[in-house]
Short mmCIF file of C-alpha atoms in Angstrom, two decimals:
data_model
loop_
_atom_site.label_atom_id
_atom_site.label_comp_id
_atom_site.label_asym_id
_atom_site.label_seq_id
_atom_site.Cartn_x
_atom_site.Cartn_y
_atom_site.Cartn_z
CA UNK A 533 15.92 282.70 -124.82
CA UNK A 534 14.97 285.71 -126.23
CA UNK A 535 13.86 285.27 -130.09
CA UNK A 536 10.39 285.70 -130.48
CA UNK A 537 9.74 282.34 -131.75
CA UNK A 538 11.11 280.35 -128.84
CA UNK A 539 9.76 282.32 -126.34
CA UNK A 540 6.22 281.08 -128.08
CA UNK A 541 7.62 277.77 -128.09
CA UNK A 542 8.64 277.30 -124.77
CA UNK A 543 5.18 278.94 -123.38
CA UNK A 544 3.44 276.27 -125.64
CA UNK A 545 5.81 273.50 -124.48
CA UNK A 546 5.32 274.23 -120.77
CA UNK A 547 1.48 274.12 -121.26
CA UNK A 548 1.55 271.00 -123.30
CA UNK A 549 3.92 268.81 -120.72
CA UNK A 550 2.08 269.97 -117.93
CA UNK A 551 -1.28 269.14 -119.55
CA UNK A 552 0.38 265.49 -120.91
CA UNK A 553 1.95 264.70 -117.62
CA UNK A 554 0.49 266.39 -114.48
CA UNK A 555 3.56 267.85 -113.77
CA UNK A 556 5.20 271.55 -113.88
CA UNK A 557 7.89 272.31 -116.07
CA UNK A 558 11.48 273.18 -114.12
CA UNK A 559 13.46 273.76 -117.29
CA UNK A 560 13.44 273.86 -120.86
CA UNK A 561 16.88 273.56 -123.20
CA UNK A 562 17.66 273.02 -126.68
CA UNK A 563 20.13 270.86 -126.85
CA UNK A 564 20.79 271.28 -131.03
CA UNK A 565 21.19 275.03 -130.64
CA UNK A 566 18.79 277.86 -131.21
CA UNK A 567 18.58 276.92 -135.16
CA UNK A 568 17.07 273.85 -134.17
CA UNK A 569 13.36 273.60 -132.90
CA UNK A 570 14.11 270.66 -130.41
CA UNK A 571 13.65 271.02 -126.71
CA UNK A 572 14.82 269.04 -123.56
CA UNK A 573 12.11 269.31 -121.05
CA UNK A 574 12.59 268.62 -117.48
CA UNK A 575 9.66 267.79 -114.91
CA UNK A 576 10.31 266.97 -111.61
CA UNK A 577 10.28 262.84 -112.34
CA UNK A 578 11.41 262.71 -116.47
CA UNK A 579 12.54 264.64 -119.20
CA UNK A 580 11.87 264.31 -122.66
CA UNK A 581 12.83 265.51 -125.90
CA UNK A 582 9.90 267.60 -128.13
CA UNK A 583 10.82 268.36 -131.56
CA UNK A 584 9.11 271.07 -133.86
CA UNK A 585 8.97 269.68 -137.79
CA UNK A 586 7.90 272.15 -140.06
CA UNK A 587 8.26 269.84 -143.12
CA UNK A 588 4.81 268.16 -142.95
CA UNK A 589 6.22 265.13 -145.25
CA UNK A 590 9.57 264.30 -142.43
CA UNK A 591 6.80 264.96 -139.81
CA UNK A 592 4.71 262.03 -141.22
CA UNK A 593 7.48 259.67 -142.11
CA UNK A 594 9.31 260.09 -138.73
CA UNK A 595 6.17 259.41 -136.69
CA UNK A 596 5.12 256.52 -139.32
CA UNK A 597 8.65 254.71 -138.56
CA UNK A 598 8.78 255.19 -134.72
CA UNK A 599 5.25 253.37 -134.70
CA UNK A 600 5.98 251.19 -136.86
CA UNK A 601 9.53 250.47 -135.09
CA UNK A 602 7.24 250.25 -131.64
CA UNK A 603 4.89 247.90 -132.75
CA UNK A 604 8.29 245.45 -133.33
CA UNK A 605 9.17 246.08 -129.95
CA UNK A 606 12.68 248.38 -131.23
CA UNK A 607 14.12 250.09 -127.72
CA UNK A 608 16.75 251.72 -130.35
CA UNK A 609 14.38 254.51 -131.07
CA UNK A 610 12.55 256.96 -128.98
CA UNK A 611 9.17 256.23 -128.06
CA UNK A 612 6.43 258.24 -128.99
CA UNK A 613 4.72 259.63 -125.85
CA UNK A 614 2.29 262.95 -127.51
CA UNK A 615 1.75 264.18 -130.76
CA UNK A 616 0.10 267.42 -131.30
CA UNK A 617 0.03 269.23 -134.29
CA UNK A 618 3.64 269.88 -135.56
CA UNK A 619 4.93 268.98 -132.45
CA UNK A 620 6.34 264.75 -131.29
CA UNK A 621 6.91 264.30 -127.80
CA UNK A 622 9.34 261.28 -127.20
CA UNK A 623 11.55 259.39 -124.85
CA UNK A 624 14.65 261.30 -123.97
CA UNK A 625 17.15 258.65 -125.04
CA UNK A 626 20.00 260.25 -123.20
CA UNK A 627 22.20 263.62 -122.83
CA UNK A 628 24.86 262.48 -124.06
CA UNK A 629 25.67 262.50 -127.98
CA UNK A 630 27.76 259.87 -129.66
CA UNK A 631 29.89 262.44 -131.52
CA UNK A 632 31.07 263.85 -128.11
CA UNK A 633 31.44 260.57 -126.27
CA UNK A 634 33.42 259.21 -129.23
CA UNK A 635 35.87 261.83 -128.86
CA UNK A 636 36.17 261.46 -124.89
CA UNK A 637 37.02 258.00 -125.01
CA UNK A 638 40.62 256.32 -125.73
CA UNK A 639 41.34 254.96 -129.02
CA UNK A 640 40.03 251.12 -127.95
CA UNK A 641 37.17 252.53 -125.96
CA UNK A 642 36.03 254.74 -128.77
CA UNK A 643 36.27 252.10 -131.37
CA UNK A 644 34.17 249.59 -129.58
CA UNK A 645 31.45 252.43 -129.10
CA UNK A 646 31.71 252.52 -132.46
CA UNK A 647 31.07 248.98 -132.70
CA UNK A 648 28.04 249.49 -130.40
CA UNK A 649 26.57 252.03 -132.32
CA UNK A 650 26.73 249.80 -135.39
CA UNK A 651 24.92 247.03 -133.78
CA UNK A 652 22.27 249.48 -132.51
CA UNK A 653 21.36 250.16 -136.17
CA UNK A 654 21.41 246.29 -136.91
CA UNK A 655 19.03 246.30 -134.05
CA UNK A 656 16.58 248.58 -135.46
CA UNK A 657 16.94 247.48 -139.18
CA UNK A 658 16.24 243.72 -137.67
CA UNK A 659 12.87 245.21 -136.31
CA UNK A 660 12.44 247.00 -139.41
CA UNK A 661 12.38 243.99 -141.35
CA UNK A 662 9.32 242.38 -139.16
CA UNK A 663 6.73 244.69 -140.30
CA UNK A 664 5.25 245.71 -143.72
CA UNK A 665 5.94 249.41 -144.61
CA UNK A 666 3.51 249.50 -147.42
CA UNK A 667 3.68 252.98 -148.94
CA UNK A 668 4.30 254.75 -145.49
CA UNK A 669 7.96 255.70 -146.65
CA UNK A 670 8.83 256.94 -150.08
CA UNK A 671 12.28 255.91 -152.19
CA UNK A 672 15.34 257.35 -151.50
CA UNK A 673 17.64 258.13 -154.14
CA UNK A 674 15.98 255.09 -156.07
CA UNK A 675 15.57 256.47 -159.82
CA UNK A 676 18.08 255.93 -162.57
CA UNK A 677 18.91 259.69 -162.91
CA UNK A 678 18.91 260.41 -159.28
CA UNK A 679 21.73 256.76 -158.85
CA UNK A 680 23.46 258.12 -161.90
CA UNK A 681 24.02 261.46 -160.37
CA UNK A 682 25.62 259.70 -156.62
CA UNK A 683 27.70 257.69 -158.59
CA UNK A 684 29.26 261.05 -160.45
CA UNK A 685 30.12 262.77 -157.08
CA UNK A 686 33.69 262.06 -157.32
CA UNK A 687 33.73 264.01 -160.39
CA UNK A 688 31.91 266.77 -158.67
CA UNK A 689 34.82 266.35 -156.18
CA UNK A 690 37.65 266.85 -158.13
CA UNK A 691 36.24 270.06 -159.55
CA UNK A 692 35.59 271.86 -156.45
CA UNK A 693 38.68 270.97 -155.23
CA UNK A 694 40.36 272.16 -158.81
CA UNK A 695 42.05 268.65 -158.90
CA UNK A 696 41.89 266.07 -161.89
CA UNK A 697 38.85 264.35 -162.66
CA UNK A 698 38.40 260.53 -162.33
CA UNK A 699 37.27 258.08 -164.46
CA UNK A 700 33.88 256.76 -163.42
CA UNK A 701 31.97 253.76 -164.63
CA UNK A 702 28.58 254.98 -164.03
CA UNK A 703 26.67 251.77 -165.35
CA UNK A 704 28.58 249.50 -163.12
CA UNK A 705 28.08 251.62 -160.44
CA UNK A 706 24.47 251.99 -160.94
CA UNK A 707 24.33 248.28 -160.96
CA UNK A 708 25.67 248.24 -157.64
CA UNK A 709 23.42 251.12 -156.18
CA UNK A 710 20.23 250.00 -157.68
CA UNK A 711 17.82 248.17 -155.03
CA UNK A 712 15.55 245.17 -155.98
CA UNK A 713 14.40 244.90 -152.49
CA UNK A 714 13.76 247.96 -150.56
CA UNK A 715 14.32 248.03 -146.72
CA UNK A 716 13.17 250.88 -144.47
CA UNK A 717 16.38 253.27 -143.76
CA UNK A 718 17.03 255.91 -141.28
CA UNK A 719 19.23 257.75 -143.40
CA UNK A 720 21.09 260.59 -141.84
CA UNK A 721 23.11 258.20 -139.49
CA UNK A 722 25.39 260.76 -138.19
CA UNK A 723 26.91 260.28 -135.14
CA UNK A 724 25.06 263.48 -133.27
CA UNK A 725 22.13 261.46 -134.03
CA UNK A 726 22.47 258.93 -131.52
CA UNK A 727 22.82 258.76 -127.59
CA UNK A 728 23.55 257.03 -125.10
CA UNK A 729 21.82 256.48 -121.58
CA UNK A 730 23.19 256.00 -118.36
CA UNK A 731 24.11 252.70 -119.15
CA UNK A 732 26.03 253.57 -122.12
CA UNK A 733 23.29 251.58 -124.53
CA UNK A 734 22.98 253.51 -127.88
CA UNK A 735 19.84 254.83 -129.19
CA UNK A 736 19.24 256.59 -132.68
CA UNK A 737 16.99 259.59 -133.26
CA UNK A 738 16.10 262.05 -135.58
CA UNK A 739 13.98 260.14 -138.62
CA UNK A 740 12.25 262.76 -140.14
CA UNK A 741 14.48 261.65 -143.35
CA UNK A 742 13.92 257.80 -143.29
CA UNK A 743 12.33 256.17 -146.56
CA UNK A 744 13.14 253.12 -148.52
CA UNK A 745 16.58 251.68 -150.13
CA UNK A 746 19.09 248.98 -149.32
CA UNK A 747 19.55 249.60 -145.66
CA UNK A 748 23.10 249.37 -146.12
CA UNK A 749 23.24 253.27 -145.93
CA UNK A 750 22.72 253.82 -142.65
CA UNK A 751 25.95 252.11 -142.20
CA UNK A 752 28.00 254.19 -144.41
CA UNK A 753 26.51 257.70 -143.31
CA UNK A 754 28.21 256.57 -139.79
CA UNK A 755 31.34 255.05 -141.04
CA UNK A 756 32.06 258.65 -143.49
CA UNK A 757 31.00 260.75 -140.61
CA UNK A 758 33.87 263.40 -140.67
CA UNK A 759 32.83 263.67 -136.43
CA UNK A 760 34.05 260.37 -135.86
CA UNK A 761 37.64 260.32 -134.26
CA UNK A 762 39.08 257.20 -135.64
CA UNK A 763 40.55 255.76 -138.44
CA UNK A 764 38.08 253.36 -139.84
CA UNK A 765 40.95 251.23 -141.87
CA UNK A 766 43.00 249.96 -138.84
CA UNK A 767 39.68 249.22 -137.13
CA UNK A 768 37.84 247.76 -140.43
CA UNK A 769 37.92 244.16 -139.85
CA UNK A 770 36.44 244.34 -136.55
CA UNK A 771 33.16 246.18 -138.26
CA UNK A 772 32.84 243.48 -140.79
CA UNK A 773 31.14 240.94 -138.55
CA UNK A 774 28.76 243.48 -137.49
CA UNK A 775 27.85 244.16 -141.23
CA UNK A 776 27.60 240.72 -142.44
CA UNK A 777 24.90 240.92 -139.41
CA UNK A 778 23.61 244.20 -140.93
CA UNK A 779 22.74 241.95 -144.37
CA UNK A 780 19.85 240.24 -142.39
CA UNK A 781 20.49 236.73 -143.90
CA UNK A 782 22.30 233.82 -143.48
CA UNK A 783 24.03 233.59 -146.63
CA UNK A 784 27.42 234.18 -147.29
CA UNK A 785 27.28 235.27 -150.68
CA UNK A 786 24.39 237.58 -149.71
CA UNK A 787 26.48 238.97 -146.95
CA UNK A 788 29.77 239.70 -149.21
CA UNK A 789 27.42 241.56 -151.61
CA UNK A 790 26.05 243.52 -149.08
CA UNK A 791 29.14 244.57 -147.52
CA UNK A 792 30.27 245.69 -151.66
CA UNK A 793 27.52 247.65 -151.39
CA UNK A 794 27.93 249.54 -148.26
CA UNK A 795 31.91 250.13 -149.23
CA UNK A 796 30.70 251.81 -152.66
CA UNK A 797 28.16 253.44 -151.35
CA UNK A 798 30.29 255.05 -148.42
CA UNK A 799 32.94 255.78 -150.69
CA UNK A 800 30.69 257.84 -152.74
CA UNK A 801 29.01 259.17 -149.51
CA UNK A 802 32.52 260.30 -148.14
CA UNK A 803 32.67 262.17 -151.49
CA UNK A 804 29.88 263.97 -150.57
CA UNK A 805 30.67 264.79 -147.36
CA UNK A 806 34.05 266.48 -148.44
CA UNK A 807 32.02 268.52 -151.03
CA UNK A 808 29.76 269.68 -148.16
CA UNK A 809 32.70 270.68 -145.95
CA UNK A 810 34.30 272.70 -149.18
CA UNK A 811 30.98 274.31 -149.18
CA UNK A 812 31.00 275.13 -146.02
CA UNK A 813 34.16 276.37 -146.19
CA UNK A 814 33.32 278.80 -148.80
CA UNK A 815 30.85 280.40 -146.31
CA UNK A 816 33.24 280.79 -143.59
CA UNK A 817 36.89 279.31 -142.31
CA UNK A 818 37.64 276.89 -140.28
CA UNK A 819 35.10 275.79 -137.27
CA UNK A 820 36.99 275.24 -133.67
CA UNK A 821 35.89 270.81 -132.93
CA UNK A 822 34.43 271.83 -129.77
CA UNK A 823 31.79 273.88 -131.42
CA UNK A 824 31.26 270.92 -134.41
CA UNK A 825 30.69 268.30 -131.84
CA UNK A 826 28.40 270.64 -129.45
CA UNK A 827 26.19 271.76 -132.36
CA UNK A 828 26.43 269.24 -135.08
CA UNK A 829 27.93 271.45 -137.55
CA UNK A 830 29.35 270.15 -140.65
CA UNK A 831 32.82 269.46 -139.90
CA UNK A 832 35.04 271.77 -141.19
CA UNK A 833 38.16 271.00 -139.60
CA UNK A 834 41.25 270.00 -141.03
CA UNK A 835 41.75 267.13 -139.12
CA UNK A 836 38.17 265.56 -139.52
CA UNK A 837 37.95 266.39 -143.34
CA UNK A 838 41.59 264.54 -143.83
CA UNK A 839 40.20 261.83 -142.03
CA UNK A 840 37.16 261.38 -143.87
CA UNK A 841 39.38 261.54 -147.24
CA UNK A 842 41.51 258.63 -145.99
CA UNK A 843 38.52 256.66 -145.38
CA UNK A 844 37.06 257.29 -148.99
CA UNK A 845 40.56 255.79 -150.20
CA UNK A 846 40.89 253.48 -148.09
CA UNK A 847 37.24 251.84 -149.23
CA UNK A 848 37.62 253.05 -152.82
CA UNK A 849 40.63 250.39 -153.06
CA UNK A 850 38.22 247.54 -152.56
CA UNK A 851 36.70 247.33 -155.78
CA UNK A 852 37.08 247.90 -159.27
CA UNK A 853 34.34 250.07 -159.84
CA UNK A 854 35.66 252.67 -157.47
CA UNK A 855 39.55 252.21 -157.48
CA UNK A 856 39.92 255.76 -160.21
CA UNK A 857 38.66 257.33 -156.77
CA UNK A 858 41.65 256.33 -154.54
CA UNK A 859 44.53 259.24 -155.90
CA UNK A 860 41.17 261.62 -155.91
CA UNK A 861 40.68 260.90 -152.15
CA UNK A 862 44.46 261.32 -151.46
CA UNK A 863 45.14 264.22 -153.11
CA UNK A 864 42.41 265.78 -151.09
CA UNK A 865 43.48 264.28 -148.10
CA UNK A 866 46.70 266.43 -148.90
CA UNK A 867 45.37 269.39 -149.30
CA UNK A 868 44.17 269.86 -145.99
CA UNK A 869 47.20 268.24 -144.57
CA UNK A 870 49.15 271.04 -146.49
CA UNK A 871 47.11 273.99 -145.08
CA UNK A 872 47.86 273.90 -142.03
CA UNK A 873 50.85 271.74 -141.73
CA UNK A 874 48.95 268.82 -140.24
CA UNK A 875 50.78 265.52 -139.10
CA UNK A 876 49.99 262.60 -140.64
CA UNK A 877 48.16 261.29 -137.81
CA UNK A 878 46.02 264.02 -136.27
CA UNK A 879 46.03 264.36 -132.60
CA UNK A 880 42.48 263.48 -130.82
CA UNK A 881 40.17 266.51 -130.43
#
């Protein structure tokens, strides 16, 4: 570490951790690379994570969410051990990130690990439902303008890739995505934001973007994550019982309504991830998969991009409101397949 800002952080962290825990610091690493001010600090008896949040809103939201979830007994999120200025010291959930471990395991084991990650999110949402949030968190994509902009994402996707623009039933999509009873959502539930401890128990971190919305969005972020190594369609039936639990209701009608909203949101979110990938490719060429996983980068990898397109198309075909997007997803997938002569079923990374 030779950057002055990093060197200054390291010096202050040694002082902070020594004063907080009464232990010498053995080593300090940066698990997300030098571009992210997140540090793993090791002492003789523990390792902790220290995050520096420059955005005061994100800092406030993250601390408020973790504190509230702690009162509900949630052990799927980091415990806040110390706060000082813009530094937050939290429990280390584990050195192994979910995105990497998913790629290291065979198909069946990876699918079960994905289900475990969804169950961990259900646990978080269950705990979040036990506390009052008041005005601690802000609504996310809640205004009519914001929802309609999100719903028109496939139009922008088509233009970005030079493909025919699909018909978008904006009013119908707005009705589905409008939230009457907001819930806490973590947001940004990509697989790189979860870790496994030594017993393979999954916990979720990075709550700086959390807010209030429908709840299904967190599950959509994970399922539309380009870093997933598996095809979603063949295992989808095994995910649905967990999604029904995520509705936090015993009413079958409410459960099915929740799943519909999840499927439509996730379809639209897949179109967003494909736009993010395309914009990344405008700045540089393909990124090796091992770097994407190691440093939590945008999945500018043809296998990953094609897989997201297949997920989007699979979900698009499930509902009248999104059926017109299915050909678009198929065309986007074929762009990546043709670009590097990919096989229909990509190999593991």
